[in-house]
Coordinates of C-alpha atoms in Angstrom, one line a residue:
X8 CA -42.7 15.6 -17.9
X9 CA -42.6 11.9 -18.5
X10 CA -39.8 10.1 -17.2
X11 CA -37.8 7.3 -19.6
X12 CA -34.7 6.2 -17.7
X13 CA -32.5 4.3 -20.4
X14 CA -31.4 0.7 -20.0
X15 CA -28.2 -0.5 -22.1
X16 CA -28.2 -3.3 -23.7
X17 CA -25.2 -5.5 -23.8
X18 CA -23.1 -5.4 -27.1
X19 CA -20.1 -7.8 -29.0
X20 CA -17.0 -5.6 -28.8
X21 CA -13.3 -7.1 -29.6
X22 CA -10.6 -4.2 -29.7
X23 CA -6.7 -4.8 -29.2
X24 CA -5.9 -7.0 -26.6
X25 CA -2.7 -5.6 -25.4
X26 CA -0.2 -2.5 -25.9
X27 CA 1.8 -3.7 -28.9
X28 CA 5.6 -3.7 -28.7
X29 CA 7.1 -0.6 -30.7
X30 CA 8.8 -2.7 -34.0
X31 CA 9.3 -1.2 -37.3
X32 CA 7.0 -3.1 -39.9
X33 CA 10.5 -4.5 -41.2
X34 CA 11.5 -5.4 -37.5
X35 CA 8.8 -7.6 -37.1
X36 CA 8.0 -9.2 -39.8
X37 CA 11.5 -10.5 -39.6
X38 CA 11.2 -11.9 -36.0
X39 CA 7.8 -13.1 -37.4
X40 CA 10.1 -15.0 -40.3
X41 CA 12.4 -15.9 -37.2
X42 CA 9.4 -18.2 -35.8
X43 CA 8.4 -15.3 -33.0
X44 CA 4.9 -16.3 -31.9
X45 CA 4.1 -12.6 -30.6
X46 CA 5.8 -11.6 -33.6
X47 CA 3.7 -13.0 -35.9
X48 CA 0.3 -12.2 -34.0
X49 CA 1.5 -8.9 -34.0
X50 CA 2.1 -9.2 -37.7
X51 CA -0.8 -10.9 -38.3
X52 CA -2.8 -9.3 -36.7
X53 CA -1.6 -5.6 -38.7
X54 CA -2.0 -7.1 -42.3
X55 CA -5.5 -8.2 -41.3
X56 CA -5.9 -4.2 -40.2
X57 CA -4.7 -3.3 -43.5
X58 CA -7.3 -5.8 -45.4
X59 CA -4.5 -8.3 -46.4
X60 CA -7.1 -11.2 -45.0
X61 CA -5.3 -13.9 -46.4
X62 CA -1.8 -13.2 -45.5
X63 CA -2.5 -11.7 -41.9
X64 CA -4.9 -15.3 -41.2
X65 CA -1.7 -17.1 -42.4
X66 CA 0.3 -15.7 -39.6
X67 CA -1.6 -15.7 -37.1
X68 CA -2.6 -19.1 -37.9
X69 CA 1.3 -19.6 -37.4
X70 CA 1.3 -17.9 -34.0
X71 CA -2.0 -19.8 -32.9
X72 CA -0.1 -22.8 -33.5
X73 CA 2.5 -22.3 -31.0
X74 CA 0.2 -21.6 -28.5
X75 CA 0.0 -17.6 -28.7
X76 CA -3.6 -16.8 -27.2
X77 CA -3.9 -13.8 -28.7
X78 CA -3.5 -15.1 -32.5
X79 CA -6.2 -17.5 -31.7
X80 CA -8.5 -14.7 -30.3
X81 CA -7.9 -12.5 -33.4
X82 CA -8.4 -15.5 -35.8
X83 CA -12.1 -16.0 -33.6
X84 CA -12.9 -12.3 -34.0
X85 CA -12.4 -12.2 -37.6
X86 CA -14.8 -15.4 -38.4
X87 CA -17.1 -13.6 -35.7
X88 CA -17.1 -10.9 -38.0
X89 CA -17.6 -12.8 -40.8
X90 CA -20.7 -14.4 -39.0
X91 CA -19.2 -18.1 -39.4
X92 CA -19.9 -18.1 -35.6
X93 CA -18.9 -22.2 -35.0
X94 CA -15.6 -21.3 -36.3
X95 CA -15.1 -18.5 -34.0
X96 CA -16.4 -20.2 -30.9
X97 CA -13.5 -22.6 -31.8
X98 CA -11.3 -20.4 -32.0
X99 CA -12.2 -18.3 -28.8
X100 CA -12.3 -21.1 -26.6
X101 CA -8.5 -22.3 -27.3
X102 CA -7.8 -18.3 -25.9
X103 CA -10.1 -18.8 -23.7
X104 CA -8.9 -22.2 -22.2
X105 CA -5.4 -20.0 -22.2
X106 CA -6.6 -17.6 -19.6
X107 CA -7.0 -14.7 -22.6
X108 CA -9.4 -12.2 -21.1
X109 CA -11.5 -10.7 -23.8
X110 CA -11.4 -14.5 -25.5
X111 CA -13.4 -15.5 -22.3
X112 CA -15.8 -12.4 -22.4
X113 CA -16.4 -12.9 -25.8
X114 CA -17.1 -17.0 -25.6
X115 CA -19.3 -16.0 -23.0
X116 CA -21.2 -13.9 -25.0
X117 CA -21.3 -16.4 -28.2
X118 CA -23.0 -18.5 -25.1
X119 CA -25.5 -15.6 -24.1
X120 CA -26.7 -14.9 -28.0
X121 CA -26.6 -19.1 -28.9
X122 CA -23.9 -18.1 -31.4
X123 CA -21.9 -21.3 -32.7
X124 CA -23.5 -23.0 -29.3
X125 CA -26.3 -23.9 -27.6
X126 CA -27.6 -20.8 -25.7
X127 CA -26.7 -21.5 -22.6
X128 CA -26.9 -18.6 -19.6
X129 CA -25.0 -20.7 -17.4
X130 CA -21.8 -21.2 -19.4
X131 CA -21.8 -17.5 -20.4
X132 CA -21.7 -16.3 -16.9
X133 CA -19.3 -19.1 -16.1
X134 CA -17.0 -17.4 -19.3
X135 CA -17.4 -13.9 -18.8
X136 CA -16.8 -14.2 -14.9
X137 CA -13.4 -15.4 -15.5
X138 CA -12.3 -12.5 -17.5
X139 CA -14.2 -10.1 -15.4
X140 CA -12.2 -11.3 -12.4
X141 CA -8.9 -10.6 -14.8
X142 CA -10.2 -6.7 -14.6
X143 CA -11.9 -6.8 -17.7
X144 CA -14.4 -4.2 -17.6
X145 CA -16.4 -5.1 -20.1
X146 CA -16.6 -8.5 -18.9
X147 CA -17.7 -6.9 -15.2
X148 CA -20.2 -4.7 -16.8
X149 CA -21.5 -7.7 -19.0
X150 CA -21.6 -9.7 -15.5
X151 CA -23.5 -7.1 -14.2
X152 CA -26.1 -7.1 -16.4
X153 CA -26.5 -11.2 -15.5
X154 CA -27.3 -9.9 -12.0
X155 CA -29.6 -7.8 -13.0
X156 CA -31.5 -9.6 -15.8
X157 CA -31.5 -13.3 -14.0
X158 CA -29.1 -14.7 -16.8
X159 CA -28.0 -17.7 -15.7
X160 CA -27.2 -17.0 -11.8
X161 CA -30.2 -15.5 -9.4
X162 CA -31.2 -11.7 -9.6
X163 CA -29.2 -9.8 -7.3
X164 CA -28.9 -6.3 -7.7
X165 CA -26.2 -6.4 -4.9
X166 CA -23.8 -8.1 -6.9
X167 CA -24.9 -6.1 -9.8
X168 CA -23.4 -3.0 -8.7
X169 CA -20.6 -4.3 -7.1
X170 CA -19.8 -5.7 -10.8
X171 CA -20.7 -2.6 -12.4
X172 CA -18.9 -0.4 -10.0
X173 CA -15.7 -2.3 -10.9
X174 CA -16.0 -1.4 -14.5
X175 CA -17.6 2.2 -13.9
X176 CA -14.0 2.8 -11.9
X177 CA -12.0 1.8 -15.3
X178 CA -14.2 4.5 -16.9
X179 CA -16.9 2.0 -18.9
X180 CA -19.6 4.9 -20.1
X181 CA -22.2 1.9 -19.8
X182 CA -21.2 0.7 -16.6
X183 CA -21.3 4.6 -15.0
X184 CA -24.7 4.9 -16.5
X185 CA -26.5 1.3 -15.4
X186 CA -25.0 2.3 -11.8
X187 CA -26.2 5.5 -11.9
X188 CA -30.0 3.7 -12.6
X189 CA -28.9 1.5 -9.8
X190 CA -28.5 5.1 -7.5
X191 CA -31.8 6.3 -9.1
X192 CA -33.7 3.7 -8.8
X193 CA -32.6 2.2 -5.2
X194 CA -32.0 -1.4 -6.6
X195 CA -28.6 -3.3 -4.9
X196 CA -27.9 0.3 -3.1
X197 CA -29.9 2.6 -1.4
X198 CA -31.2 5.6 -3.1
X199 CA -29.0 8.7 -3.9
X200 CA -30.0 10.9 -6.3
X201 CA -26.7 12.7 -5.9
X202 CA -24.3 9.6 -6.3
X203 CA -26.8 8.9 -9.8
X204 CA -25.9 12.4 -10.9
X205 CA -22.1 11.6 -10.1
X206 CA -22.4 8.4 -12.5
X207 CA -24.5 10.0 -14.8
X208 CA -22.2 12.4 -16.0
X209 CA -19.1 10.7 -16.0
X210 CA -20.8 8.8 -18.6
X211 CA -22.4 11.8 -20.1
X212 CA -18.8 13.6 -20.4
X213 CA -17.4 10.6 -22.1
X214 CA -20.2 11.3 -25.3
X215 CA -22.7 8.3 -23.9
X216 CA -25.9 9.5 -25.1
X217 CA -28.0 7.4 -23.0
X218 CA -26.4 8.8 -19.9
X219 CA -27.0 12.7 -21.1
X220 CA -30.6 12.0 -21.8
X221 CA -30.4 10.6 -17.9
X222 CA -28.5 13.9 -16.7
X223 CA -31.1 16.0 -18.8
X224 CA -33.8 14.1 -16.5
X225 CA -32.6 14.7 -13.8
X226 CA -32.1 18.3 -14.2
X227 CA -35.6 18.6 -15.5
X228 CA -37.3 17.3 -12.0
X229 CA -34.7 18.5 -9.3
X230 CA -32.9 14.6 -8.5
X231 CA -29.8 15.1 -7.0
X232 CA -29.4 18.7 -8.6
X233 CA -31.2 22.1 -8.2
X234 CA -33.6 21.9 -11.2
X235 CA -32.2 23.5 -13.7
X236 CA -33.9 23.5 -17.1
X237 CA -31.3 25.1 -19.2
X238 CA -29.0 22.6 -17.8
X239 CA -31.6 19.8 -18.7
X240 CA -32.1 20.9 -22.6
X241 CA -28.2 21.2 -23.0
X242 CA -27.9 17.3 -22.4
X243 CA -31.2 16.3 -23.8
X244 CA -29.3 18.2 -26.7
X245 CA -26.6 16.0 -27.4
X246 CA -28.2 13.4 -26.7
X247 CA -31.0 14.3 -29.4
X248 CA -27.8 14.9 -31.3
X249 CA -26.7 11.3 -31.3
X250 CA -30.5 10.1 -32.4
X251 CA -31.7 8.8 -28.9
X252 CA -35.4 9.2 -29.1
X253 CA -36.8 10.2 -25.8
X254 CA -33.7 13.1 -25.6
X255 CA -35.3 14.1 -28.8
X256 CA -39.1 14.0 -27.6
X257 CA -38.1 15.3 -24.4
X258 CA -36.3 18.3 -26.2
X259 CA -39.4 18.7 -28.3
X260 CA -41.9 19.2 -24.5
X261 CA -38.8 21.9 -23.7
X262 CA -39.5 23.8 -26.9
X263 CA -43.0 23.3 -26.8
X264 CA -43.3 24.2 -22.8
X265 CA -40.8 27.1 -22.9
X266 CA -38.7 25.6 -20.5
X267 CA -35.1 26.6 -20.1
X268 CA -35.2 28.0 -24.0
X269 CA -37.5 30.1 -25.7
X270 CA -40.7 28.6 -26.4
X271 CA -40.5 27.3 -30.1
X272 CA -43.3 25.3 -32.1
X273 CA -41.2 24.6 -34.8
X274 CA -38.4 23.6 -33.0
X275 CA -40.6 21.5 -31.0
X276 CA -42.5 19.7 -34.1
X277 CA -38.8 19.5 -35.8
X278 CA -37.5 17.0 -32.7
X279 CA -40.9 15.3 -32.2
X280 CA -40.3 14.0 -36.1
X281 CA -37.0 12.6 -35.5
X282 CA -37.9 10.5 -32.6
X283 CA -41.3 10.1 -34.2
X284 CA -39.8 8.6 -37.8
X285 CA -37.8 5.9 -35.3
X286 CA -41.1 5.0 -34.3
X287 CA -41.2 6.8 -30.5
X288 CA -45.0 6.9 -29.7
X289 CA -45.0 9.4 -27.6
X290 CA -43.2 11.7 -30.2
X291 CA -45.5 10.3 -32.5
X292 CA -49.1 11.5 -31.0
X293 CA -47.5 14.8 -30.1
X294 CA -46.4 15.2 -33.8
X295 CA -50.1 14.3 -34.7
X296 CA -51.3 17.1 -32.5
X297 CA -48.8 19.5 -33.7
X298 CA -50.9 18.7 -37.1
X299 CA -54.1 18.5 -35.5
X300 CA -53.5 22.4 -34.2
X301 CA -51.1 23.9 -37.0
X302 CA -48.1 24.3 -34.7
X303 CA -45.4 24.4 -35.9
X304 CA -46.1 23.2 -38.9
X305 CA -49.4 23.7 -40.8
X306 CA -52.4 22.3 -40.0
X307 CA -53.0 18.8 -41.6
X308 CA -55.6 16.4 -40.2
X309 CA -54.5 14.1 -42.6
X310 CA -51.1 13.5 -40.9
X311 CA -52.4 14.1 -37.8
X312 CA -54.6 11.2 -38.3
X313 CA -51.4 9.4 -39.8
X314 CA -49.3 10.0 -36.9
X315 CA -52.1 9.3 -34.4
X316 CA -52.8 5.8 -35.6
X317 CA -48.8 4.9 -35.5
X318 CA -48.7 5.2 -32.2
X319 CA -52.3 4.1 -31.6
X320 CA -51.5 0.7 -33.0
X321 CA -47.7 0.8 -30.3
X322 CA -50.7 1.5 -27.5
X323 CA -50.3 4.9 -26.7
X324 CA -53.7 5.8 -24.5
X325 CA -53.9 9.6 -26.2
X326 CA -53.3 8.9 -29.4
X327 CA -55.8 5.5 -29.5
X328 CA -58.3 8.4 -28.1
X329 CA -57.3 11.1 -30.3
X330 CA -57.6 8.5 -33.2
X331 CA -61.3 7.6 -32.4
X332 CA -62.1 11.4 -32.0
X333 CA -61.1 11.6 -36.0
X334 CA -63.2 8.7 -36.8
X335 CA -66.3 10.2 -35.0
X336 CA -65.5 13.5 -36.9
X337 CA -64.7 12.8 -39.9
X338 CA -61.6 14.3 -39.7
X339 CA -58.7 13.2 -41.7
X340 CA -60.4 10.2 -42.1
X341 CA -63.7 9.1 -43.5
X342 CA -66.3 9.1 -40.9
X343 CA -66.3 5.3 -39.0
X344 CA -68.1 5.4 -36.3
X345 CA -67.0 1.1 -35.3
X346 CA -63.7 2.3 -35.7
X347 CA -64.3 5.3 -33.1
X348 CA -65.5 2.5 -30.7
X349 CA -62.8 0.1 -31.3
X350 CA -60.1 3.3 -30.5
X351 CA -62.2 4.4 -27.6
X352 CA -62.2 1.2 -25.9
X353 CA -58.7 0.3 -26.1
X354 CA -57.9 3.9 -24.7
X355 CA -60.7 3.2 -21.8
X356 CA -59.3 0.2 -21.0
X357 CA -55.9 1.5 -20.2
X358 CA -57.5 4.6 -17.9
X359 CA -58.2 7.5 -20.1
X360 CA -60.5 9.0 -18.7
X361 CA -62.2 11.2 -21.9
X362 CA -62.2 7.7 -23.6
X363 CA -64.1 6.3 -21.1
X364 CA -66.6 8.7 -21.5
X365 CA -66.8 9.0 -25.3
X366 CA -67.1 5.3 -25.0
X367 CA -70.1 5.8 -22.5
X368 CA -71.4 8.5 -24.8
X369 CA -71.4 5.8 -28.0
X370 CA -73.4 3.2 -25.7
X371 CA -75.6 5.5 -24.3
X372 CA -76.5 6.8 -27.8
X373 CA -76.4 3.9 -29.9
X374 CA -73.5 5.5 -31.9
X375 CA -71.1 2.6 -33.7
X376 CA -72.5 -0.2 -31.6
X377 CA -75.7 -1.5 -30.3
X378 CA -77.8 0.6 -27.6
X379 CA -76.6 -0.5 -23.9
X380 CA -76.9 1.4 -21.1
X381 CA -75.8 -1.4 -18.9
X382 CA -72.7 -0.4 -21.0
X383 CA -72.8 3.1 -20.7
X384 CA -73.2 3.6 -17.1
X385 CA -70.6 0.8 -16.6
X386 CA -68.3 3.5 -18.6
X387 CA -69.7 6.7 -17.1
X388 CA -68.7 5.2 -13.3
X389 CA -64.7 4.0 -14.4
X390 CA -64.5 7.7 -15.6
X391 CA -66.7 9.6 -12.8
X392 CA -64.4 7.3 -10.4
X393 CA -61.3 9.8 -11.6
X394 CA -63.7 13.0 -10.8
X395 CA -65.2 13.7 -14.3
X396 CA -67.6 15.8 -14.1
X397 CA -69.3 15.2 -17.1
X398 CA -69.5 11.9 -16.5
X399 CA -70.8 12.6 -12.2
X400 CA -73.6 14.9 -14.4
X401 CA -74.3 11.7 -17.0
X402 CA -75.1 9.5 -13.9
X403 CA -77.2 11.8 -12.2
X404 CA -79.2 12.4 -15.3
X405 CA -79.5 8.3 -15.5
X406 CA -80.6 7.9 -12.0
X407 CA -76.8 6.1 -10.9
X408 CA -75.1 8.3 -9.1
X409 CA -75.2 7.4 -5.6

């Protein structure tokens, strides 16, 4: 089974700074009156929840001008939101310059994206390491990620998951599952499948549908876990559930394969199309040969054809072969023999083998291009080179084989 392990992207996230003192609506909007800075973030900040835009920016405005941090973060999230990102770098960085955590994190990452600033990799990391040293997880994991991507400090997986660890032991689903890769994959720690599996499904418990799909994995090949296919479909499942595409072409080869359900066609062609539609190659050439053989779903070389030159044109080997085979046969396509050519070569080149030979076959014959077998025998040896026997017989017949 092919094996996708999920990287997660950093995202923009502001939620409440700080537990908010228990005050009736009444009670603080008269301390707010009174000239109580936390008082009128507070307020503020709850007539912006309820859509009053105008009179919640008034008082925070009030609080931001007493020097209340988190009024001036709240006023930067809300032009953030609002995509007037010079506004809110302005306001972030007064927080920020404050010490405000998620105001620093957040600065950081107006840095990172070139939001209201100059990208700039090394202010970002400078930003986002101050708040992740205040214990903000998401700041740690977002530090992380700098490690590990070479954003504006050297790569060093090391420090990677010693920043991701931090967050991972707040309970950050993404931070669980990037150290869990980290365990998987032996980068900044040594490999342990079993440690992976740990991280995995802390992750995978909390609803992160990238680290179910990574669970499911690794219950499908044995890492760290008896293999345990049953166990494998019921997170590729939920995460198929949430719309991740290789949970939902990996649930489709489980269908398809019989393995840890029933073997289903339809069931199999149904998840191939949802990962498929989101553009997923490999869901989209195994959707073209559910079409191709009428399982599943009934036979259609049209669509097949369809499907097979989506992922044809994303570079997907099988499906640029497949495709040529249609072209040669006439077969939800018009006949094209150039076209069969142009398909077969760009499969060849990437090592399929019945490419390479189809290709050979097309230059030994004369078939879509010019006559060559300089050509064809080149062709004939890639593929007789990975033990095809047709093309071992080819040579022979030629007078090449040695």
């Amino acid at each position: 089974m092919k094996k996708f392990l999920f990287l997660v992207l950093s995202v923009f996230v502001w939620t409440n700074a700080m537990p908010q003192e228990q005050l009736t609506p009444l009670e603080m909007e008269v301390k707010a009156e009174a000239g109580d800075a936390e008082a009128q973030s507070k307020y503020g900040l709850r007539l912006l929840q309820q859509g009053k835009t105008e009179e919640g920016l008034l008082w925070l405005g009030k609080a931001a001008e007493q020097g209340n941090s988190e009024a001036q973060y709240y006023i930067g999230a809300h032009y953030y939101n609002k995509k007037d990102y010079k506004e809110a770098v302005k306001w972030y960085r007064k927080a920020a310059e404050l010490g405000f955590a998620l105001a620093q994190n957040d600065l950081g990452k107006c840095y990172e994206n070139g939001q209201g600033v100059s990208q700039d990799y090394k202010e970002a990391v400078k930003w986002i390491r101050k708040a992740a040293e205040l214990g903000v997880a998401l700041a740690q994991y977002n530090l992380g990620l700098y490690y590990k991507n070479s954003q504006g400090v050297p790569q060093d997986y090391a420090e990677a998951v010693k920043w991701y660890r931090k967050a991972a032991e707040q309970g950050f689903a993404r931070a669980q599952n990037d150290l869990g890769l980290c365990y998987s994959n032996g980068q900044g720690v040594s490999q342990d499948y079993k440690e992976a599996v740990k991280w995995f499904r802390k992750a995978a418990e909390q609803g992160f549908a990238p680290a179910q799909y990574n669970l499911g994995l690794h219950y499908t090949n044995g890492q760290g876990i008896p293999q345990d296919y049953a166990e494998a479909v019921k997170w590729y499942r939920k995460a198929a559930e949430q719309g991740l595409t290789q949970a939902q072409f990996n649930l489709g080869l489980h269908y398809t394969n019989g393995q840890g359900v029933s073997q289903n066609y339809p069931l199999a062609a149904m998840w191939y199309q949802k990962a498929a539609e989101q553009g997923f190659a490999p869901a989209q050439t195994n959707l073209a040969l559910c079409y191709e053989k009428g399982k599943g779903i009934p036979q259609n070389y049209t669509e097949a054809a369809m499907w097979n030159q989506k992922a044809a044109e994303q570079g997907d080997a099988l499906a640029q072969f497949n495709l040529g085979v249609s072209y040669i046969e006439g077969r939800g396509v018009l006949k094209n023999y150039s076209l069969a050519v142009k398909w077969f070569r760009k499969s060849a080149e990437q090592g399929n083998v019945e490419a390479q030979v189809n290709l050979a076959m097309c230059y030994e014959k004369g078939i879509g291009l010019s006559q060559n077998y300089s050509e064809a025998v080149k062709w004939y040896r890639e593929a007789a080179k990975q033990g095809n026997a047709i093309a071992q017989t080819k040579l022979k017949e030629l007078g090449f084989m040695e």
